[in-house]
Amino acid sequence: MQYSSKNNEHLQKMLGFYKEFYEKVWDTDIRIILYWSLSYAYFTQDENNDINDIDIIAPEKEFLKIIELVKDMDWISCELTDHNSLRLLKNGAKLSIHSEALALEIVNFIPNLINIEINFCKFLSLWLDDLIKFYKKWCSYEVQRKSSYTDK
C-alpha cells in the first residue's frame, strides 16, 4: 500500500531508516511488531495523521542485541530510555522500540497480528481492533504512571 501523510517527506525518511533497520534484524530471531500512529494510518488511510516516529515492540532482552546489529549503520545513535524502551535516531528519523513484556503486561491481552506493507516496507502489525484496545489501555497506564510521580 502506498501511503502519504501531511509530513510525507519526514515519513519517507523514517521508512527508509526502518528499511535499513529491518534488513539488520531480518535474519535474527527478534520479533518486531508495529503499533501506534503508522499502524493506525495504515488501517484508516488518514493522511492527516501526524507521524513523528515509527513505534515498534520488541523483547527488551533483545535491546542489546539490536544495538549490536545497528552499531555499524551510518549516522545512527542509540539510547536506552527510562521508559523500558530503546530509541534509534538517524538524520532526524526516529524508531522507538518499546518493551514487549511491559506492553503486554499493561494491556493484559495477546493482540492479533497481521503482515502489512507500507511504501514497500514490510511490518508485522497489531490488527486495528487490538490497536484501539491497546491504545486505550496504554493511555490509562500513562495517566496512572504520571500521577504516581506528581502525587509524591
mmCIF file of C-alpha atoms in Angstrom, residues 34-142:
data_model
loop_
_atom_site.group_PDB
_atom_site.id
_atom_site.type_symbol
_atom_site.label_atom_id
_atom_site.label_comp_id
_atom_site.label_asym_id
_atom_site.label_seq_id
_atom_site.Cartn_x
_atom_site.Cartn_y
_atom_site.Cartn_z
ATOM 1 C CA LEU A 34 4.494 -2.215 14.548
ATOM 2 C CA TYR A 35 1.919 -0.231 16.519
ATOM 3 C CA TRP A 36 0.748 3.352 17.228
ATOM 4 C CA SER A 37 0.440 6.050 14.594
ATOM 5 C CA LEU A 38 1.884 4.381 11.485
ATOM 6 C CA SER A 39 -0.099 1.216 12.095
ATOM 7 C CA TYR A 40 -3.249 3.268 12.667
ATOM 8 C CA ALA A 41 -2.587 5.258 9.484
ATOM 9 C CA TYR A 42 -2.274 2.029 7.504
ATOM 10 C CA PHE A 43 -5.733 0.852 8.542
ATOM 11 C CA THR A 44 -7.541 4.208 8.370
ATOM 12 C CA GLN A 45 -5.741 5.757 5.364
ATOM 13 C CA ASP A 46 -5.870 9.043 7.315
ATOM 14 C CA GLU A 47 -3.417 11.342 5.528
ATOM 15 C CA ASN A 48 -3.859 13.980 8.251
ATOM 16 C CA ASN A 49 -2.241 11.654 10.762
ATOM 17 C CA ASP A 50 0.942 13.315 12.033
ATOM 18 C CA ILE A 51 3.561 10.565 12.216
ATOM 19 C CA ASN A 52 6.673 11.700 14.085
ATOM 20 C CA ASP A 53 8.324 8.340 14.661
ATOM 21 C CA ILE A 54 7.861 4.639 13.992
ATOM 22 C CA ASP A 55 6.867 2.767 17.140
ATOM 23 C CA ILE A 56 7.620 -0.923 17.398
ATOM 24 C CA ILE A 57 7.548 -3.512 20.149
ATOM 25 C CA ALA A 58 10.375 -5.990 20.703
ATOM 26 C CA PRO A 59 11.554 -8.160 23.594
ATOM 27 C CA GLU A 60 13.518 -5.964 25.997
ATOM 28 C CA LYS A 61 16.065 -8.756 26.456
ATOM 29 C CA GLU A 62 16.965 -8.193 22.766
ATOM 30 C CA PHE A 63 17.737 -4.463 23.099
ATOM 31 C CA LEU A 64 21.486 -5.013 23.492
ATOM 32 C CA LYS A 65 21.457 -7.372 20.502
ATOM 33 C CA ILE A 66 19.641 -4.705 18.481
ATOM 34 C CA ILE A 67 22.276 -2.137 19.471
ATOM 35 C CA GLU A 68 24.999 -4.549 18.306
ATOM 36 C CA LEU A 69 23.213 -5.124 14.994
ATOM 37 C CA VAL A 70 22.828 -1.436 14.169
ATOM 38 C CA LYS A 71 26.075 -0.018 15.542
ATOM 39 C CA ASP A 72 27.756 -0.079 12.122
ATOM 40 C CA MET A 73 24.920 1.812 10.387
ATOM 41 C CA ASP A 74 25.984 5.285 9.238
ATOM 42 C CA TRP A 75 24.952 8.252 11.359
ATOM 43 C CA ILE A 76 22.870 6.364 13.883
ATOM 44 C CA SER A 77 22.585 6.981 17.598
ATOM 45 C CA CYS A 78 21.021 4.660 20.153
ATOM 46 C CA GLU A 79 19.756 5.500 23.602
ATOM 47 C CA LEU A 80 18.049 3.449 26.253
ATOM 48 C CA THR A 81 15.266 5.449 27.879
ATOM 49 C CA ASP A 82 13.866 5.310 31.387
ATOM 50 C CA HIS A 83 10.556 4.023 29.972
ATOM 51 C CA ASN A 84 11.721 0.489 29.093
ATOM 52 C CA SER A 85 12.435 1.463 25.517
ATOM 53 C CA LEU A 86 15.238 1.967 23.052
ATOM 54 C CA ARG A 87 15.370 4.976 20.763
ATOM 55 C CA LEU A 88 17.233 4.822 17.451
ATOM 56 C CA LEU A 89 17.894 8.115 15.662
ATOM 57 C CA LYS A 90 19.271 8.837 12.206
ATOM 58 C CA ASN A 91 19.211 12.224 10.458
ATOM 59 C CA GLY A 92 16.012 13.319 12.196
ATOM 60 C CA ALA A 93 14.243 9.957 11.746
ATOM 61 C CA LYS A 94 13.315 8.084 14.911
ATOM 62 C CA LEU A 95 12.471 4.461 15.663
ATOM 63 C CA SER A 96 11.089 3.916 19.152
ATOM 64 C CA ILE A 97 11.378 0.317 20.306
ATOM 65 C CA HIS A 98 9.249 -0.465 23.339
ATOM 66 C CA SER A 99 9.394 -3.441 25.689
ATOM 67 C CA GLU A 100 7.088 -6.224 24.529
ATOM 68 C CA ALA A 101 6.745 -7.637 28.064
ATOM 69 C CA LEU A 102 5.779 -4.275 29.550
ATOM 70 C CA ALA A 103 3.336 -3.569 26.721
ATOM 71 C CA LEU A 104 1.611 -6.933 27.102
ATOM 72 C CA GLU A 105 1.521 -6.562 30.893
ATOM 73 C CA ILE A 106 -0.143 -3.157 30.588
ATOM 74 C CA VAL A 107 -2.785 -4.164 28.059
ATOM 75 C CA ASN A 108 -3.346 -7.613 29.577
ATOM 76 C CA PHE A 109 -4.274 -9.423 26.352
ATOM 77 C CA ILE A 110 -2.462 -11.112 23.478
ATOM 78 C CA PRO A 111 -3.105 -8.998 20.372
ATOM 79 C CA ASN A 112 -3.887 -10.328 16.902
ATOM 80 C CA LEU A 113 -1.135 -9.616 14.394
ATOM 81 C CA ILE A 114 -1.149 -9.096 10.646
ATOM 82 C CA ASN A 115 1.568 -8.745 7.997
ATOM 83 C CA ILE A 116 1.293 -5.413 6.203
ATOM 84 C CA GLU A 117 3.325 -3.413 3.696
ATOM 85 C CA ILE A 118 3.607 0.368 3.625
ATOM 86 C CA ASN A 119 5.522 2.031 0.784
ATOM 87 C CA PHE A 120 7.450 -1.200 0.140
ATOM 88 C CA CYS A 121 8.371 -1.680 3.824
ATOM 89 C CA LYS A 122 7.182 -4.877 5.489
ATOM 90 C CA PHE A 123 5.780 -4.874 9.006
ATOM 91 C CA LEU A 124 4.158 -7.259 11.445
ATOM 92 C CA SER A 125 1.437 -5.071 12.959
ATOM 93 C CA LEU A 126 -1.294 -5.120 15.538
ATOM 94 C CA TRP A 127 -4.723 -5.614 13.977
ATOM 95 C CA LEU A 128 -6.842 -2.412 14.079
ATOM 96 C CA ASP A 129 -9.324 -3.573 16.755
ATOM 97 C CA ASP A 130 -6.475 -4.641 19.021
ATOM 98 C CA LEU A 131 -4.546 -1.458 18.248
ATOM 99 C CA ILE A 132 -7.508 0.590 19.508
ATOM 100 C CA LYS A 133 -7.867 -1.549 22.681
ATOM 101 C CA PHE A 134 -4.106 -1.379 23.175
ATOM 102 C CA TYR A 135 -4.085 2.401 22.825
ATOM 103 C CA LYS A 136 -6.893 2.903 25.346
ATOM 104 C CA LYS A 137 -5.234 0.683 27.953
ATOM 105 C CA TRP A 138 -1.822 2.265 27.355
ATOM 106 C CA CYS A 139 -3.240 5.785 27.790
ATOM 107 C CA SER A 140 -4.846 4.767 31.070
ATOM 108 C CA TYR A 141 -1.500 3.325 32.218
ATOM 109 C CA GLU A 142 0.328 6.546 31.283
#
